[in-house]
Each structure stands twice: as structure tokens, then as C-alpha cells.
PDB file of C-alpha atoms in Angstrom:
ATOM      1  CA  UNK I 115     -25.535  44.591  29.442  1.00  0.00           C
ATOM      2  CA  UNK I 116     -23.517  46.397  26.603  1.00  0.00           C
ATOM      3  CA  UNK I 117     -24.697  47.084  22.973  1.00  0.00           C
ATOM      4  CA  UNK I 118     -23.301  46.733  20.212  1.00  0.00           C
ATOM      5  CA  UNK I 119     -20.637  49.255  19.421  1.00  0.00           C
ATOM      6  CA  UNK I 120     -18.960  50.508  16.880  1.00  0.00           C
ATOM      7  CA  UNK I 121     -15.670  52.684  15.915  1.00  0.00           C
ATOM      8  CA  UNK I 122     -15.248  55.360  14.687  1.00  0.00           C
ATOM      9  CA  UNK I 123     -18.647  56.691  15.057  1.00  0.00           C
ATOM     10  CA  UNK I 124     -17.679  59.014  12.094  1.00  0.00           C
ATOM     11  CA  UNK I 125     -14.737  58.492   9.143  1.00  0.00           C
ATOM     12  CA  UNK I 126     -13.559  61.202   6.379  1.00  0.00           C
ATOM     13  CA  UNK I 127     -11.186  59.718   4.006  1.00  0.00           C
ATOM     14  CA  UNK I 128      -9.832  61.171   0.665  1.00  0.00           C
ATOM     15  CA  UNK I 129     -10.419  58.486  -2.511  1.00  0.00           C
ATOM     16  CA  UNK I 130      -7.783  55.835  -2.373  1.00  0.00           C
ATOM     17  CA  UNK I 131      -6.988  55.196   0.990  1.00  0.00           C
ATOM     18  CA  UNK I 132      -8.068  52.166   2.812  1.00  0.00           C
ATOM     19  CA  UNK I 133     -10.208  52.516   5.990  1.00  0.00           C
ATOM     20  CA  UNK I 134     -11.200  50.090   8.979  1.00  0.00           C
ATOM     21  CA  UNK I 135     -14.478  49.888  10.819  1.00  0.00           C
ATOM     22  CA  UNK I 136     -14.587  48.230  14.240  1.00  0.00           C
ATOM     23  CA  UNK I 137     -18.147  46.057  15.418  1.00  0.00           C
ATOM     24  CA  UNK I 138     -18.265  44.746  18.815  1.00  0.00           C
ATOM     25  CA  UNK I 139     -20.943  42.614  19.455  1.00  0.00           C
ATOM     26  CA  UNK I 140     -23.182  41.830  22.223  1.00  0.00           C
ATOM     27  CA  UNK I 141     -21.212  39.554  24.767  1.00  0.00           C
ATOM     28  CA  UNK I 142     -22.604  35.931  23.790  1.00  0.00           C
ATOM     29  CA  UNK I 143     -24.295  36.336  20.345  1.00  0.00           C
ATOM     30  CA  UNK I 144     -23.189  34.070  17.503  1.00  0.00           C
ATOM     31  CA  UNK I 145     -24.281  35.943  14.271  1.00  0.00           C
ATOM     32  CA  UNK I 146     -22.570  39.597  13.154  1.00  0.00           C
ATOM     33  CA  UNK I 147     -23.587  41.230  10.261  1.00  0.00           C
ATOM     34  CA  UNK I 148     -22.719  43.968   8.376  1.00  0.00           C
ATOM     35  CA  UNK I 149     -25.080  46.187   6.696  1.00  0.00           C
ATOM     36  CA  UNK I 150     -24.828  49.746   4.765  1.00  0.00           C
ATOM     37  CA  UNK I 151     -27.341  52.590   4.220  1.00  0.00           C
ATOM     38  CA  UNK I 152     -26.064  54.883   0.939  1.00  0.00           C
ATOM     39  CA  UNK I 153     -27.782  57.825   0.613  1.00  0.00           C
ATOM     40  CA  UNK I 154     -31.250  57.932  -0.459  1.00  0.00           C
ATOM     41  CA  UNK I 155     -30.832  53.714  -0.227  1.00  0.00           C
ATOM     42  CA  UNK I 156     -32.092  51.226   2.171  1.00  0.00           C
ATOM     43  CA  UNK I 157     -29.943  48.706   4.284  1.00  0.00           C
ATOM     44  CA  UNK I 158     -27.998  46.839   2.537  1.00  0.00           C
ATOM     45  CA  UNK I 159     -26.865  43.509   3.420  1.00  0.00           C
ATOM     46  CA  UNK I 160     -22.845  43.143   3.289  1.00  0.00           C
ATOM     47  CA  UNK I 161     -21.458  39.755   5.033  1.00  0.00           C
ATOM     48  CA  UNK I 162     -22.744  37.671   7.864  1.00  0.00           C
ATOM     49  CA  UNK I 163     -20.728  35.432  10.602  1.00  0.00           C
ATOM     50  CA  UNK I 164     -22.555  32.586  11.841  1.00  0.00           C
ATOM     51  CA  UNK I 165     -20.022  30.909  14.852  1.00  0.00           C
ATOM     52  CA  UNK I 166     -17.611  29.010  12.978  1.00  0.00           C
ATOM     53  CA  UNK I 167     -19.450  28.804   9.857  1.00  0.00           C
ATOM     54  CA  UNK I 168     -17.719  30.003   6.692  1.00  0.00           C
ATOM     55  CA  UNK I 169     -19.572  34.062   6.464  1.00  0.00           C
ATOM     56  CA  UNK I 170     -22.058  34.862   4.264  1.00  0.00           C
ATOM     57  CA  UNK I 171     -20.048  37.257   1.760  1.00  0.00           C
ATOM     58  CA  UNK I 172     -23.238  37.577  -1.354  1.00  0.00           C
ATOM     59  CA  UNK I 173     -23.511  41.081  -0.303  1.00  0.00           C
ATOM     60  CA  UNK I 174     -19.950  42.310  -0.372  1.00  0.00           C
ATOM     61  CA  UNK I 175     -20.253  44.638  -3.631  1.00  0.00           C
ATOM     62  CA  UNK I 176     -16.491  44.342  -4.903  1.00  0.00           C
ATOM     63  CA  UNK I 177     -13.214  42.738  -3.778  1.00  0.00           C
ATOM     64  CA  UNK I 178     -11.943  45.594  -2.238  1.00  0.00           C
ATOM     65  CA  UNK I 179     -14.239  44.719   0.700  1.00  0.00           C
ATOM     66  CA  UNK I 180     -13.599  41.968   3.227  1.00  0.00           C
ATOM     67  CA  UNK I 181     -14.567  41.253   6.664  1.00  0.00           C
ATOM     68  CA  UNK I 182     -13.379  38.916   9.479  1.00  0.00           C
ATOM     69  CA  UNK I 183     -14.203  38.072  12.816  1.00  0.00           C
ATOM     70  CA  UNK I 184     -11.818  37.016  15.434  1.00  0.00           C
ATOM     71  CA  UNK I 185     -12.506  34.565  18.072  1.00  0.00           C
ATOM     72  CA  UNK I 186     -15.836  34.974  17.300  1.00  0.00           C
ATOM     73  CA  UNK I 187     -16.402  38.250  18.431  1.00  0.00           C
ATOM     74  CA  UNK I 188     -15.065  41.482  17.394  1.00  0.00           C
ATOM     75  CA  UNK I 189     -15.546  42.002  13.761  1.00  0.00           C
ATOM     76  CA  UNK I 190     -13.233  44.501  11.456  1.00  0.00           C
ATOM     77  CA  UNK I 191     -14.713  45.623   7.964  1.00  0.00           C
ATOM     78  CA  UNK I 192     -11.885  46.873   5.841  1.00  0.00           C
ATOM     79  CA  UNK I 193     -12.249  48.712   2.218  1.00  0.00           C
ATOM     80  CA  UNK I 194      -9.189  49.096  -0.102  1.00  0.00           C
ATOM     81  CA  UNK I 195      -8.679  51.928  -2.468  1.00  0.00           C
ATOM     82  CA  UNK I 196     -12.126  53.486  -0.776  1.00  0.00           C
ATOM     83  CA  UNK I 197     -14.216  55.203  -3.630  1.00  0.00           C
ATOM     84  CA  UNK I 198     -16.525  57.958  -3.373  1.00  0.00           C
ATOM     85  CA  UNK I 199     -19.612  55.668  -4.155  1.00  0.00           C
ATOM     86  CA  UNK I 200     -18.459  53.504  -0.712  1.00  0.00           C
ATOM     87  CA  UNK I 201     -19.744  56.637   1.347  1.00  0.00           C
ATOM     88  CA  UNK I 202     -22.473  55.648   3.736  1.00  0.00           C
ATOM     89  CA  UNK I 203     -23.238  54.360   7.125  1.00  0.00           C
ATOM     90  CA  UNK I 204     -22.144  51.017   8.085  1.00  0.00           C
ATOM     91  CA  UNK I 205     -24.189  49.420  10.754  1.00  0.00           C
ATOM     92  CA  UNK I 206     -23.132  46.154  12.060  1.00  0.00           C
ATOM     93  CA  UNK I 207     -25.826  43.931  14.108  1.00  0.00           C
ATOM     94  CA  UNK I 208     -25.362  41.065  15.928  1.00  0.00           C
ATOM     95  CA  UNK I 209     -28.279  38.159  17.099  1.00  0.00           C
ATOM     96  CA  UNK I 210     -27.941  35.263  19.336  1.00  0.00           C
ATOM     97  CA  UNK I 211     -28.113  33.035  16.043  1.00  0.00           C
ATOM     98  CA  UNK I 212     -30.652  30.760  17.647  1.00  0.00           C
ATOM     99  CA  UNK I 213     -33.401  28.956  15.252  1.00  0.00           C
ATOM    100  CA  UNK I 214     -36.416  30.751  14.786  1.00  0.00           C
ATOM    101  CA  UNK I 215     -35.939  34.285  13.267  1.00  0.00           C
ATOM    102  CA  UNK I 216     -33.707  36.291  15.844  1.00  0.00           C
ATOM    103  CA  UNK I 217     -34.198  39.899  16.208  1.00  0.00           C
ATOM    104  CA  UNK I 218     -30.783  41.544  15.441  1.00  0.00           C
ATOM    105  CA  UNK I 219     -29.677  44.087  17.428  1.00  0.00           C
ATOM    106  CA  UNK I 220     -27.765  47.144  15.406  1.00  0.00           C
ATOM    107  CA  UNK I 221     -24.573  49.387  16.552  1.00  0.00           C
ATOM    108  CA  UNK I 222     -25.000  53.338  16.493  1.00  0.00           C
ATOM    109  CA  UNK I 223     -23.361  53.138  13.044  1.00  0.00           C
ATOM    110  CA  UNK I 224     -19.895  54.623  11.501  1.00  0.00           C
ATOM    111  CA  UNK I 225     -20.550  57.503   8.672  1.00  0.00           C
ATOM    112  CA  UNK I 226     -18.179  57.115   5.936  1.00  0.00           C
ATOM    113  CA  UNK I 227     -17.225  59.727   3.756  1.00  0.00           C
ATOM    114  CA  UNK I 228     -14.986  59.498   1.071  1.00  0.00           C
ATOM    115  CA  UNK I 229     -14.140  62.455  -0.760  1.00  0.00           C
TER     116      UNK I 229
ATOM    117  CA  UNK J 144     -31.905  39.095  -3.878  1.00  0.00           C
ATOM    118  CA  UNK J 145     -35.578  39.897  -2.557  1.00  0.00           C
ATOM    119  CA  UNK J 146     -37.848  42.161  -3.857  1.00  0.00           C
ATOM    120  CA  UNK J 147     -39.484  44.044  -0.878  1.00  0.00           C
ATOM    121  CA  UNK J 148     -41.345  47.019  -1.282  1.00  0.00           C
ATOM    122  CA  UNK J 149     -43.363  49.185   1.539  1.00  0.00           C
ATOM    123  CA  UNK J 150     -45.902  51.537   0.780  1.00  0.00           C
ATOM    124  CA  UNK J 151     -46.238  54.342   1.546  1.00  0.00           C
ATOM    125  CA  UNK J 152     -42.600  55.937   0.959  1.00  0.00           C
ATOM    126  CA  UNK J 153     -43.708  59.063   3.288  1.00  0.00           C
ATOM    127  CA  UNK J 154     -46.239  59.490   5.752  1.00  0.00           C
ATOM    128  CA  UNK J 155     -47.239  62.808   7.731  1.00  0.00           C
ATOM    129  CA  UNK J 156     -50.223  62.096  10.496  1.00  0.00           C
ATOM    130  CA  UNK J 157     -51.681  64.628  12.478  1.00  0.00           C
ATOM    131  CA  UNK J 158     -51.130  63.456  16.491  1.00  0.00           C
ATOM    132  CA  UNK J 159     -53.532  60.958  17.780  1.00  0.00           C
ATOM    133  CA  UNK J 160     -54.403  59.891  14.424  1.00  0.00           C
ATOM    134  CA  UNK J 161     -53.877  56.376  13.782  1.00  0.00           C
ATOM    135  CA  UNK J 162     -52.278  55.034  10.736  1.00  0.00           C
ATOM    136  CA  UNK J 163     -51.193  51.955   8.651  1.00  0.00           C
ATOM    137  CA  UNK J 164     -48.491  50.829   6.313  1.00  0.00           C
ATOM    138  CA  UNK J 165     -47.536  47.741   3.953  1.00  0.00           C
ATOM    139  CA  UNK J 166     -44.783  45.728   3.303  1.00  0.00           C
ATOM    140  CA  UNK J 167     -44.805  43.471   0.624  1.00  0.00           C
ATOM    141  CA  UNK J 168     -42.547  40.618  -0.084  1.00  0.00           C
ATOM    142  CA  UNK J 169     -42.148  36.937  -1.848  1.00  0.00           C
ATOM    143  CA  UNK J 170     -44.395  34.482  -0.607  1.00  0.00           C
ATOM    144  CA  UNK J 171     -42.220  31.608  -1.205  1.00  0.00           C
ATOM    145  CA  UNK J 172     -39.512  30.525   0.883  1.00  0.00           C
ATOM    146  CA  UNK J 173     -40.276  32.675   3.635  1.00  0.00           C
ATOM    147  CA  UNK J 174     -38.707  32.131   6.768  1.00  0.00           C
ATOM    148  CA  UNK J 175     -39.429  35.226   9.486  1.00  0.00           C
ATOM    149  CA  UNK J 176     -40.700  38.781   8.898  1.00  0.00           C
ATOM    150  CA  UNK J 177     -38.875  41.440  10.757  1.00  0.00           C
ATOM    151  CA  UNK J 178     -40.403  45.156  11.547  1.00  0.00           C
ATOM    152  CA  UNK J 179     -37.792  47.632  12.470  1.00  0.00           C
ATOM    153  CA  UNK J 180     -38.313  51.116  14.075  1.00  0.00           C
ATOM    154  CA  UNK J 181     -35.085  53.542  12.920  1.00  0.00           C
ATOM    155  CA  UNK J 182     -35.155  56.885  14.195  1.00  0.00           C
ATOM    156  CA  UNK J 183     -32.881  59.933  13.156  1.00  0.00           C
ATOM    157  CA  UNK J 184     -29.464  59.442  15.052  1.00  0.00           C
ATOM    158  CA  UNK J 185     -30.238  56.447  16.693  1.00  0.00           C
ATOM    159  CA  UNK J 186     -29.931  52.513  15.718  1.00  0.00           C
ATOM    160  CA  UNK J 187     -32.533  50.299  14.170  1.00  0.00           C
ATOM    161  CA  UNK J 188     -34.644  49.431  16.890  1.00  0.00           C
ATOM    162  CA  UNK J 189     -36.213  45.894  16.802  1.00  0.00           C
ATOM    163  CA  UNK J 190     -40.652  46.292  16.868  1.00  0.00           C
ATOM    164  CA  UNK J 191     -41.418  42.524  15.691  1.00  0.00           C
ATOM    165  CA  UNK J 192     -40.694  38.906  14.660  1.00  0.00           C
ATOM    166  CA  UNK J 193     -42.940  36.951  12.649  1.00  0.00           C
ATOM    167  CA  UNK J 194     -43.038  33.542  11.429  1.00  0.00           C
ATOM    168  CA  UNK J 195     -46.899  32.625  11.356  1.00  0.00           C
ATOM    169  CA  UNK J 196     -49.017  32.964   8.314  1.00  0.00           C
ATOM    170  CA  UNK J 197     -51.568  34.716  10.851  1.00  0.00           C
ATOM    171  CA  UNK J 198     -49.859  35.795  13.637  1.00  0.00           C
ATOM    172  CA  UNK J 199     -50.583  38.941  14.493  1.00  0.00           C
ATOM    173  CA  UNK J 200     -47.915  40.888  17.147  1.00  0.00           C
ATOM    174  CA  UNK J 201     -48.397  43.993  19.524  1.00  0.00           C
ATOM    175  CA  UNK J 202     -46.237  46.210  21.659  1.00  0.00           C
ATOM    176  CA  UNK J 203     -48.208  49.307  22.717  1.00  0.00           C
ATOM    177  CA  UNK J 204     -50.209  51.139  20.105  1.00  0.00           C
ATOM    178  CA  UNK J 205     -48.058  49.210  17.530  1.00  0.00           C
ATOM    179  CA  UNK J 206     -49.352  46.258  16.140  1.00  0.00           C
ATOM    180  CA  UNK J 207     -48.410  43.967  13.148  1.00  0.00           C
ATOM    181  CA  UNK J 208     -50.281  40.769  11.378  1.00  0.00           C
ATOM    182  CA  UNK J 209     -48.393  38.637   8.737  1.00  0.00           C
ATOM    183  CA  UNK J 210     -49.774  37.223   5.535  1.00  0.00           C
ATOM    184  CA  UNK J 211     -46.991  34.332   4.119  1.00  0.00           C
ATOM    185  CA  UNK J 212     -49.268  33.024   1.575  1.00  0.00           C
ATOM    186  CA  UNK J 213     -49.232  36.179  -0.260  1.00  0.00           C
ATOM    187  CA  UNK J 214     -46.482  37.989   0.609  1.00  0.00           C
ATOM    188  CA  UNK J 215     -47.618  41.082   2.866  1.00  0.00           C
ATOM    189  CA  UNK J 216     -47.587  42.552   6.400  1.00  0.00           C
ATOM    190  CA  UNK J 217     -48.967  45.410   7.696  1.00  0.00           C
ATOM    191  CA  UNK J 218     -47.675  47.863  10.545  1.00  0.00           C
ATOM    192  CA  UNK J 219     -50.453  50.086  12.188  1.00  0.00           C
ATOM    193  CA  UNK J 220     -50.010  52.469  15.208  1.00  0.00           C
ATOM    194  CA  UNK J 221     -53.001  53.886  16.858  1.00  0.00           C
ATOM    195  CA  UNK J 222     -53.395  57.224  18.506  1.00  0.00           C
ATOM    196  CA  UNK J 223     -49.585  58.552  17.164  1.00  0.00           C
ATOM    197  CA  UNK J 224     -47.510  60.433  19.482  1.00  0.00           C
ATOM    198  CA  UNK J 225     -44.400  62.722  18.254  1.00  0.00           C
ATOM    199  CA  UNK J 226     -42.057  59.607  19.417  1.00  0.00           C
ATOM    200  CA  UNK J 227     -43.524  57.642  17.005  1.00  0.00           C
ATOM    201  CA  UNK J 228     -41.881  59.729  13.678  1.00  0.00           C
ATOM    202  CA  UNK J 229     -39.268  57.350  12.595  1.00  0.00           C
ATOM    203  CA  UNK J 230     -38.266  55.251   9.221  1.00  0.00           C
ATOM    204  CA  UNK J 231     -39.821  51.721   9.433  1.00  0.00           C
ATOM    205  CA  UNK J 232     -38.479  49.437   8.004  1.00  0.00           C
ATOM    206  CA  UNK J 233     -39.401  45.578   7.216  1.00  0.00           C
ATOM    207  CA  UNK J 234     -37.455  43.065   6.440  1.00  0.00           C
ATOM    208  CA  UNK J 235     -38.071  39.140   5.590  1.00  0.00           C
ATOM    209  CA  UNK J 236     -35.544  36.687   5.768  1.00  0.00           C
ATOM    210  CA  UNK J 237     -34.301  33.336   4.279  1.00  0.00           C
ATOM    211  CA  UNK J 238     -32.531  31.942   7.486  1.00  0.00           C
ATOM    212  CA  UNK J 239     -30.649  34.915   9.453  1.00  0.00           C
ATOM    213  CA  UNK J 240     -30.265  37.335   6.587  1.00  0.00           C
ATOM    214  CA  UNK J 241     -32.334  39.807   5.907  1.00  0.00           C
ATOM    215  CA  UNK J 242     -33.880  41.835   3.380  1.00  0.00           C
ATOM    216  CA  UNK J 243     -34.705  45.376   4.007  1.00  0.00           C
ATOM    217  CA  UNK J 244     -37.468  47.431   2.367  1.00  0.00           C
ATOM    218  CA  UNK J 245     -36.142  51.141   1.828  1.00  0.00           C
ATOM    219  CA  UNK J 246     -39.055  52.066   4.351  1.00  0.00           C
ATOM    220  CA  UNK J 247     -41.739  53.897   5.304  1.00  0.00           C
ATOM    221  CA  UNK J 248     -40.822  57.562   6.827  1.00  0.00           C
ATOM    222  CA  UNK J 249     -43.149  58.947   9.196  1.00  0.00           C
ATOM    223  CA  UNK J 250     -43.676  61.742  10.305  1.00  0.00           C
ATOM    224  CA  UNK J 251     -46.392  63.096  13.581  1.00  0.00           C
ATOM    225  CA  UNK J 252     -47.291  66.607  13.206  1.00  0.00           C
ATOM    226  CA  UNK J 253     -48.169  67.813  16.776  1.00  0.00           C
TER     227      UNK J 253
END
């Protein structure tokens, strides 16, 4: 079946503006994260959806980020007044949230740049 | 936050060499160990799962083993190809989320 996907594949946005990124999970699978990769960084957990759990937010790294999922699938990232230090790839995964250590499988990724 | 660090940061290996690299990470708590292939312009690409102090995995020439009493796992291909230059990545977990190391990039000279 499907990936995950993700839109746009690539953003440029001038400092200020707010932006939306789009994950669509795999058909059936429970958990959606978000991750980011700055430059020269690693991955970098954001938020995680578990269901109808409350999401994991720890990794959000200021208020002017926030996540949500509807009907437990589709999941929209949004950043407020971006900044130049939010410019990275955002990769969103999703897993089938079963017990046990699931392997996550990732979207092709949307670059940000902010400039 | 999780302190996991993999070693080497860069690797070049001459074709049909075989090679090895470390990821090291707090022994307590642990939950799963994840290895994760990421190649240039593609998406992280899932290599293992590991939950046993032990366990050792294999897919192909890639192999992994897992020690959770002190915190390491190592990654070892055998006989690399040019498909196998790609950021690896590790990445233990505390339920579903995950930690990622900033990676091993390597690189297979032909």
C-alpha cells in the first residue's frame, strides 16, 4: 500500500510568516510523529500522536509550534512567526503503535527554508 | 532527553571491505533499539528492532547485536557495496519515542 506522504515536498518562506506542513500516514497506523533534521543536527523529536491519547508535545521547541491530528489520521504541523533557526527538514513517521518497539516508517520529508 | 552517541561520525571503506560501527546509549530504562539506514534524498529506511540484551539481528550483509546492560549496539556490514553509503542512524526508545544519534555517514569508495 501507500507511504507516508508529505506536502509540500519543499517550502521557502520569508521570517514572519506562518507555514503548514501536511503528514499522511500509512492507512491503519495509530502513532504519527514528527521529527526535524537542522543542518549539521540529527533527528529531532517534535510531538507524537498515540490514537486518542493526549500527544506527546516534550519536543516542540517553542509555542509557536503546534500539531494536531484529525480523525486520527492526517496530521498538520503549523509554525507561527517562522524564524530563520526553524529551517530544516521535517519528517513525519507513522508506526502501527503496537507493544513491542514498532519500526516507524518516515515520509520523503518537507525542506523548510526561512529566509 | 537521551544521550546517544555513535562512533564513528564518518566512515569511507574501500568496496568489499567490511566494516563496523557503535552506538552507545543509557542502559537504564531501555525499552527497544532502533537502526535506521537514511540515504541522500530518500527517507529513513527501517534496518532493525531490538529489545533483547543479546539478540543479535540480520538482513543481508547487515547485521546488528544489542548490549542493554551497558548501553551499546553495534552495526557491521560485510563485503560493502556502493548501495550501502548512507547515514545510519540508531535510535533507543522509552516506549514509542525515539532518540536519534546524529549518525554514522558512510561512505563505499568503488
Amino acid at each position: 500500500g501507500a507511504g507516508v506522504s508529505q506536502s509540500p515536498s519543499n517550502k521557502v518562506t520569508e521570517k514572519g510568516k506562518d507555514v503548514e506542513l501536511r503528514c499522511d500516514p500509512i492507512s491503519g497506523h495509530t502513532a504519527l510523529y514528527w521529527y526535524r533534521q537542522s543542518l549539521g543536527q540529527g533527528l529531532e523529536f517534535l510531538i507524537y500522536f498515540q490514537g486518542n491519547s493526549a500527544p506527546d508535545k516534550s519536543g516542540l521547541p517553542s509555542d509557536r509550534f503546534s500539531a494536531e491530528r484529525t480523525g486520527g489520521s492526517v496530521s498538520t504541523l503549523t509554525i507561527q512567526r517562522t524564524q530563520q533557526e526553524d529551517s530544516a527538514v521535517y519528517l513525519c513517521a507513522s508506526s502501527s503503535g503496537l507493544a513491542g518497539g514498532n519500526e516507524q516508517f518516515f515520509g520523503p520529508g518537507t525542506r523548510l527554508t526561512v529566509l | 532527553i537521551l544521550n546517544v552517541e555513535q562512533s564513528p561520525q564518518s566512515l569511507h571503506v574501500q568496496e568489499g571491505d567490511s566494516t563496523n560501527f557503535t552506538c552507545s546509549f543509557p542502559s537504564s530504562n531501555f525499552y527497544a533499539l532502533h537502526w535506521y539506514r537514511w540515504e541522500t534524498a530518500k527517507s529513513p529506511e527501517a534496518l532493525f528492532v531490538m529489545t533483547l540484551n543479546g539478540d543479535e539481528k540480520k538482513k543481508g550483509r547487515i547485521s546488528a547485536t544489542l548490549n542493554t546492560k551497558e548501553g551499546y549496539s553495534y552495526l557491521y556490514i560485510k563485503g560493502s557495496q556502493p548501495e550501502d553509503s548512507a547515514t545510519y542512524l540508531c535510535a533507543p526508545s522509552q516506549g514509542e519515542k525515539l532518540t536519534f544519534g546524529t549518525g554514522t555517514r558512510l561512505t563505499i569508495i568503488p
